[in-house]
Short mmCIF file of C-alpha atoms and ligand atoms in Angstrom, two decimals:
data_model
loop_
_atom_site.label_atom_id
_atom_site.label_comp_id
_atom_site.label_asym_id
_atom_site.label_seq_id
_atom_site.Cartn_x
_atom_site.Cartn_y
_atom_site.Cartn_z
CA MET Y 1 18.56 -4.21 9.99
CA TYR Y 2 17.10 -1.14 8.26
CA GLN Y 3 18.40 2.42 8.60
CA THR Y 4 15.26 4.29 7.57
CA LEU Y 5 12.48 1.84 8.45
CA LEU Y 6 11.26 0.45 11.75
CA THR Y 7 9.72 -2.99 11.56
CA SER Y 8 7.84 -5.08 14.09
CA LEU Y 9 6.08 -8.39 13.61
CA GLU Y 10 3.16 -9.07 15.93
CA GLU Y 11 0.46 -11.70 15.42
CA ASN Y 12 1.57 -12.24 11.82
CA ILE Y 13 1.16 -8.54 10.96
CA LEU Y 14 4.37 -6.77 9.96
CA THR Y 15 4.28 -3.04 10.72
CA VAL Y 16 6.69 -1.02 8.59
CA THR Y 17 7.22 2.56 9.75
CA VAL Y 18 9.06 5.00 7.50
CA ASN Y 19 11.28 6.63 10.08
CA ARG Y 20 12.54 10.08 9.10
CA PRO Y 21 10.16 12.19 11.18
CA ASP Y 22 12.40 15.29 11.08
CA LYS Y 23 11.99 15.27 7.26
CA LEU Y 24 8.32 14.28 7.45
CA ASN Y 25 9.37 10.77 6.35
CA ALA Y 26 10.33 11.95 2.86
CA ILE Y 27 11.39 9.04 0.65
CA ASN Y 28 15.06 9.33 -0.25
CA GLU Y 29 16.99 6.71 -2.25
CA LEU Y 30 17.74 4.68 0.86
CA VAL Y 31 14.11 4.62 2.00
CA MET Y 32 13.08 3.45 -1.46
CA THR Y 33 15.75 0.72 -1.51
CA GLU Y 34 14.74 -0.41 1.96
CA LEU Y 35 11.05 -0.51 1.01
CA GLY Y 36 12.12 -2.89 -1.77
CA LYS Y 37 14.08 -5.01 0.73
CA VAL Y 38 11.25 -5.16 3.23
CA MET Y 39 8.90 -6.35 0.48
CA GLU Y 40 11.35 -9.18 -0.30
CA GLU Y 41 11.02 -10.15 3.36
CA VAL Y 42 7.22 -9.95 3.09
CA TYR Y 43 7.22 -12.24 0.06
CA THR Y 44 9.48 -14.84 1.67
CA ASN Y 45 8.82 -14.86 5.42
CA GLU Y 46 6.02 -17.32 6.17
CA ASP Y 47 5.34 -15.71 9.55
CA ILE Y 48 4.19 -12.53 7.81
CA LYS Y 49 0.56 -12.75 6.71
CA SER Y 50 -0.11 -9.06 6.10
CA VAL Y 51 1.54 -5.67 6.37
CA ILE Y 52 0.83 -2.18 7.68
CA ILE Y 53 2.84 0.70 6.23
CA THR Y 54 2.81 3.94 8.21
CA GLY Y 55 4.97 6.97 9.02
CA ALA Y 56 6.84 7.95 12.18
CA GLY Y 57 5.59 10.86 14.26
CA PRO Y 58 2.19 12.52 14.49
CA LYS Y 59 2.44 14.74 11.43
CA ALA Y 60 3.23 12.78 8.31
CA PHE Y 61 2.74 9.45 6.62
CA VAL Y 62 5.24 10.45 3.90
CA ALA Y 63 5.50 14.06 2.66
CA GLY Y 64 6.88 13.07 -0.73
CA ALA Y 65 10.08 12.09 -2.42
CA ASP Y 66 13.07 13.77 -0.81
CA ILE Y 67 13.26 17.06 -2.70
CA SER Y 68 16.86 17.65 -1.62
CA GLU Y 69 17.92 14.69 -3.82
CA PHE Y 70 16.41 16.11 -7.01
CA ASN Y 71 18.90 17.04 -9.66
CA GLY Y 72 18.55 18.02 -13.28
CA VAL Y 73 19.84 14.94 -15.08
CA ARG Y 74 17.15 13.48 -17.33
CA LYS Y 75 18.61 9.95 -17.44
CA ASP Y 76 18.74 9.81 -13.64
CA GLY Y 77 15.12 10.91 -13.51
CA VAL Y 78 13.98 8.04 -15.69
CA ALA Y 79 15.95 5.51 -13.63
CA LYS Y 80 14.66 7.01 -10.38
CA SER Y 81 11.08 6.76 -11.62
CA LYS Y 82 11.50 3.17 -12.83
CA LYS Y 83 13.05 2.06 -9.55
CA GLY Y 84 10.17 3.61 -7.58
CA GLN Y 85 7.58 2.21 -9.96
CA ASP Y 86 9.05 -1.31 -9.65
CA ILE Y 87 9.14 -1.20 -5.87
CA PHE Y 88 5.61 0.20 -5.57
CA SER Y 89 4.36 -2.39 -8.09
CA GLY Y 90 5.94 -5.01 -5.83
CA ILE Y 91 3.69 -3.72 -3.04
CA GLU Y 92 0.62 -3.71 -5.30
CA ARG Y 93 1.33 -7.26 -6.49
CA SER Y 94 2.15 -8.60 -3.05
CA PRO Y 95 0.16 -11.78 -2.46
CA LYS Y 96 -0.08 -10.71 1.18
CA PRO Y 97 -2.36 -7.74 1.87
CA VAL Y 98 -0.64 -4.41 2.48
CA LEU Y 99 -2.56 -1.65 4.27
CA ALA Y 100 -1.50 1.99 4.41
CA ALA Y 101 -2.25 3.54 7.80
CA VAL Y 102 -2.09 7.17 6.73
CA ASN Y 103 -1.26 9.17 9.85
CA GLY Y 104 -0.77 12.66 8.36
CA PHE Y 105 0.57 14.18 5.13
CA ALA Y 106 0.54 11.73 2.20
CA LEU Y 107 1.93 13.93 -0.54
CA GLY Y 108 3.64 13.09 -3.81
CA ALA Y 109 5.49 9.82 -3.30
CA GLY Y 110 3.58 9.44 -0.02
CA CYS Y 111 0.24 9.46 -1.79
CA GLU Y 112 1.75 7.14 -4.42
CA LEU Y 113 2.99 4.75 -1.71
CA ALA Y 114 -0.44 4.72 -0.07
CA MET Y 115 -2.10 4.10 -3.43
CA SER Y 116 0.14 1.12 -4.17
CA CYS Y 117 -1.20 -0.53 -0.99
CA HIS Y 118 -4.35 -2.65 -1.21
CA ILE Y 119 -6.30 -0.79 1.48
CA ARG Y 120 -5.95 2.71 2.93
CA ILE Y 121 -7.13 3.87 6.34
CA ALA Y 122 -6.62 7.55 7.16
CA SER Y 123 -6.49 9.33 10.46
CA SER Y 124 -8.64 12.47 10.55
CA ASN Y 125 -5.52 14.67 10.27
CA ALA Y 126 -4.38 13.03 7.01
CA ARG Y 127 -3.91 15.19 3.91
CA PHE Y 128 -3.50 13.79 0.42
CA GLY Y 129 -2.10 15.42 -2.68
CA GLN Y 130 0.22 15.22 -5.66
CA PRO Y 131 2.00 18.59 -5.43
CA GLU Y 132 4.71 17.75 -7.97
CA VAL Y 133 3.64 20.49 -10.41
CA ASN Y 134 4.65 22.98 -7.73
CA LEU Y 135 8.19 21.75 -8.31
CA GLY Y 136 8.06 21.57 -12.10
CA LEU Y 137 7.55 17.82 -12.05
CA THR Y 138 5.05 15.16 -12.96
CA PRO Y 139 4.55 12.31 -10.46
CA GLY Y 140 7.00 9.46 -11.09
CA TYR Y 141 6.03 6.53 -8.89
CA GLY Y 142 2.72 5.54 -10.46
CA GLY Y 143 0.68 8.51 -9.22
CA THR Y 144 -0.74 9.51 -12.59
CA GLN Y 145 -2.01 5.97 -13.12
CA ARG Y 146 -3.24 4.87 -9.70
CA LEU Y 147 -4.95 8.16 -8.84
CA VAL Y 148 -7.03 7.90 -12.03
CA GLN Y 149 -7.77 4.23 -11.23
CA LEU Y 150 -8.88 5.00 -7.69
CA ILE Y 151 -10.84 8.26 -7.97
CA GLY Y 152 -11.56 8.72 -11.69
CA LYS Y 153 -9.94 10.95 -14.30
CA GLY Y 154 -11.77 14.22 -13.55
CA ARG Y 155 -10.98 14.34 -9.85
CA ALA Y 156 -7.50 12.89 -10.39
CA LEU Y 157 -6.54 15.46 -12.98
CA GLU Y 158 -7.77 18.28 -10.78
CA LEU Y 159 -5.49 17.09 -7.97
CA LEU Y 160 -2.57 16.41 -10.32
CA ILE Y 161 -2.61 19.75 -12.11
CA SER Y 162 -3.71 22.04 -9.28
CA ALA Y 163 -1.47 20.50 -6.59
CA ASN Y 164 -4.40 21.02 -4.21
CA MET Y 165 -4.48 18.88 -1.09
CA ILE Y 166 -7.61 17.09 0.12
CA ASP Y 167 -8.47 16.24 3.70
CA ALA Y 168 -9.34 12.78 5.03
CA ASP Y 169 -13.11 13.19 4.70
CA THR Y 170 -12.79 14.28 1.07
CA ALA Y 171 -10.46 11.33 0.44
CA LEU Y 172 -13.17 9.08 1.91
CA LYS Y 173 -15.84 10.68 -0.28
CA TYR Y 174 -13.62 10.20 -3.36
CA GLY Y 175 -12.98 6.53 -2.51
CA LEU Y 176 -9.28 7.15 -2.03
CA VAL Y 177 -9.45 5.70 1.49
CA ASN Y 178 -11.59 2.96 2.98
CA TYR Y 179 -12.06 4.47 6.45
CA VAL Y 180 -11.24 7.58 8.46
CA THR Y 181 -10.46 7.21 12.17
CA GLU Y 182 -9.34 9.44 14.98
CA PRO Y 183 -5.51 9.44 15.11
CA GLU Y 184 -5.40 7.33 18.29
CA ALA Y 185 -7.68 4.67 16.71
CA LEU Y 186 -5.71 4.29 13.46
CA VAL Y 187 -3.50 1.38 14.50
CA THR Y 188 -6.33 -0.51 16.22
CA LYS Y 189 -8.65 -0.16 13.24
CA SER Y 190 -5.88 -1.24 10.84
CA ARG Y 191 -4.98 -4.27 12.92
CA GLU Y 192 -8.63 -5.26 13.38
CA LEU Y 193 -9.21 -5.33 9.64
CA LEU Y 194 -6.02 -7.27 8.94
CA THR Y 195 -6.83 -9.76 11.70
CA VAL Y 196 -10.10 -10.54 9.91
CA ILE Y 197 -8.28 -10.90 6.57
CA ASN Y 198 -5.53 -13.03 8.14
CA SER Y 199 -8.16 -15.57 9.21
CA LYS Y 200 -9.17 -16.18 5.57
CA ALA Y 201 -7.60 -18.65 3.13
CA PRO Y 202 -4.27 -17.03 2.15
CA LEU Y 203 -4.10 -18.47 -1.38
CA ALA Y 204 -7.65 -17.29 -2.07
CA VAL Y 205 -6.80 -13.84 -0.67
CA ALA Y 206 -3.74 -13.71 -2.92
CA GLY Y 207 -5.90 -14.76 -5.87
CA CYS Y 208 -8.33 -11.88 -5.22
CA ILE Y 209 -5.44 -9.39 -5.24
CA THR Y 210 -4.00 -10.82 -8.47
CA ALA Y 211 -7.38 -10.82 -10.19
CA ALA Y 212 -8.26 -7.27 -9.09
CA ASN Y 213 -4.88 -6.00 -10.31
CA ALA Y 214 -5.58 -7.59 -13.70
CA VAL Y 215 -8.38 -5.06 -14.30
CA PHE Y 216 -5.63 -2.48 -14.85
CA GLU Y 217 -3.17 -4.70 -16.68
CA ASN Y 218 -3.06 -5.91 -20.23
CA THR Y 219 -4.55 -9.27 -19.25
CA ASP Y 220 -7.84 -11.06 -19.80
CA GLY Y 221 -9.13 -10.74 -16.23
CA TYR Y 222 -11.99 -13.22 -16.73
CA GLU Y 223 -9.59 -15.83 -18.06
CA LEU Y 224 -7.28 -15.21 -15.12
CA GLU Y 225 -10.20 -15.36 -12.68
CA ALA Y 226 -11.24 -18.77 -14.03
CA LYS Y 227 -7.66 -20.03 -13.73
CA LEU Y 228 -7.33 -18.81 -10.13
CA PHE Y 229 -10.74 -20.25 -9.23
CA GLY Y 230 -9.64 -23.59 -10.69
CA GLU Y 231 -6.36 -23.50 -8.77
CA CYS Y 232 -8.27 -23.06 -5.50
CA PHE Y 233 -9.96 -26.41 -6.12
CA ALA Y 234 -6.58 -28.11 -5.83
CA THR Y 235 -5.86 -26.62 -2.38
CA GLU Y 236 -6.16 -28.21 1.04
CA ASP Y 237 -7.71 -24.94 2.19
CA LEU Y 238 -10.75 -25.39 -0.05
CA LYS Y 239 -11.36 -28.79 1.54
CA GLU Y 240 -10.87 -27.26 5.00
CA GLY Y 241 -13.24 -24.36 4.21
CA ARG Y 242 -15.90 -26.72 2.91
CA ASP Y 243 -15.52 -29.18 5.82
CA ALA Y 244 -15.60 -26.37 8.38
CA PHE Y 245 -18.75 -24.90 6.83
CA LEU Y 246 -20.53 -28.24 6.81
CA ALA Y 247 -19.42 -29.05 10.37
CA LYS Y 248 -20.44 -25.53 11.52
CA ARG Y 249 -16.97 -24.81 12.90
CA LYS Y 250 -14.35 -22.14 12.22
CA ALA Y 251 -11.98 -22.97 9.37
CA ASN Y 252 -8.29 -23.31 10.13
CA PHE Y 253 -6.52 -22.39 6.90
CA LYS Y 254 -2.92 -23.37 6.22
CA GLY Y 255 -2.22 -21.54 2.96
CA LYS Y 256 -1.79 -24.86 1.18
N1 LIG D 1 11.59 16.37 0.84
C1 LIG D 1 12.58 16.77 1.66
N2 LIG D 1 12.36 17.37 2.85
C2 LIG D 1 11.09 17.55 3.22
C3 LIG D 1 10.00 17.15 2.41
C4 LIG D 1 10.29 16.54 1.17
N3 LIG D 1 9.33 16.10 0.35
N4 LIG D 1 8.85 17.49 3.03
C5 LIG D 1 9.20 18.06 4.20
N5 LIG D 1 10.55 18.10 4.30
C6 LIG D 1 11.34 18.64 5.41
C7 LIG D 1 11.39 20.17 5.40
O1 LIG D 1 12.36 20.62 4.49
C8 LIG D 1 11.73 20.45 6.83
O2 LIG D 1 13.09 20.19 7.03
P1 LIG D 1 14.01 21.23 7.91
O3 LIG D 1 13.38 21.21 9.27
O4 LIG D 1 15.37 20.62 7.86
O5 LIG D 1 13.89 22.56 7.23
C9 LIG D 1 10.97 19.36 7.59
O6 LIG D 1 10.74 18.33 6.65
C10 LIG D 1 9.63 19.81 8.14
O7 LIG D 1 8.87 20.34 7.07
P2 LIG D 1 8.21 21.80 7.08
O8 LIG D 1 8.05 22.23 5.66
O9 LIG D 1 8.99 22.71 7.98
O10 LIG D 1 6.80 21.48 7.74
P3 LIG D 1 5.45 22.31 7.57
O11 LIG D 1 4.53 21.78 8.60
O12 LIG D 1 5.72 23.77 7.56
O13 LIG D 1 4.91 21.92 6.13
C11 LIG D 1 4.39 20.40 4.31
C12 LIG D 1 4.50 20.60 5.85
C13 LIG D 1 4.13 18.91 4.09
C14 LIG D 1 3.23 21.23 3.76
C15 LIG D 1 5.71 20.84 3.65
O14 LIG D 1 6.78 20.20 4.32
C16 LIG D 1 5.81 20.51 2.18
O15 LIG D 1 5.20 21.17 1.36
N6 LIG D 1 6.61 19.45 1.83
C17 LIG D 1 6.86 19.09 0.47
C18 LIG D 1 5.68 18.36 -0.10
C19 LIG D 1 5.93 17.99 -1.55
O16 LIG D 1 6.04 18.83 -2.41
N7 LIG D 1 6.01 16.69 -1.79
C20 LIG D 1 6.17 16.16 -3.12
C21 LIG D 1 7.60 16.00 -3.45
S1 LIG D 1 7.77 15.38 -5.10
#
């Protein structure tokens, strides 16, 4: 179904693996298009409750945009950036949680892809960076914005303008990742966390994502929070959550 992605759906968790290991999973135009397509599937397939994005092979999550596709046409650059920004925003706005399991280099577009996900877990061999200035470029897929949002302007600018890479422990210290695991524990830890999240009320989970995103959008987040809170009161899941609590049993949410 996809030429550059591997997908597998197990226990309502869709694993998406960027599969160009010989190019360290660099994102070319086809990978980007297919990431957009897979997100359409995530939005519409009711069997998918959450997503893991990772890279093929032991070395890289994604080592950047595919440098061999860069050319010097300014108009193409703008369109390329906007396409990537739209697709990565689609990940960020996904009502279903998306977790980046960062299994190696997450550079340039790879770091940007990881940052568009809601949660990041890194294996101890992960390396993060925005090395675009090495190539005479600024980041184009949201990196200048999300890196500042996640780690603050001072640290973000240092990474952006020095092209320095940071290791997994530094990424943890900066708040760029939620956890660091040994490489062989990365998938288990990612699935464990998503299994917990998948047991929660899906509409409420989606509401949390929407409200948190609003902090960085031109929206009144408190107004939006009140609206989302109010909408939850109309759901069957709120009744189920309340009944389950009072009956001291586990809630069985339906996403309705
Ligand atoms: N675009 C295209 N190809 C890439 C790539 C990218 N972003 N990153 C790696 N590759 C390719 C290499 O060209 C090489 O291909 P080849 O075997 O056909 O020559 C292959 O992947 C393996 O990479 P290599 O550089 O040999 O591995 P390494 O272990 O020596 O170095 C990196 C690893 C990540 C440090 C190095 O590949 C690198 O600096 N990549 C570019 C990172 C970057 O600038 N990303 C931002 C782009 S905007």
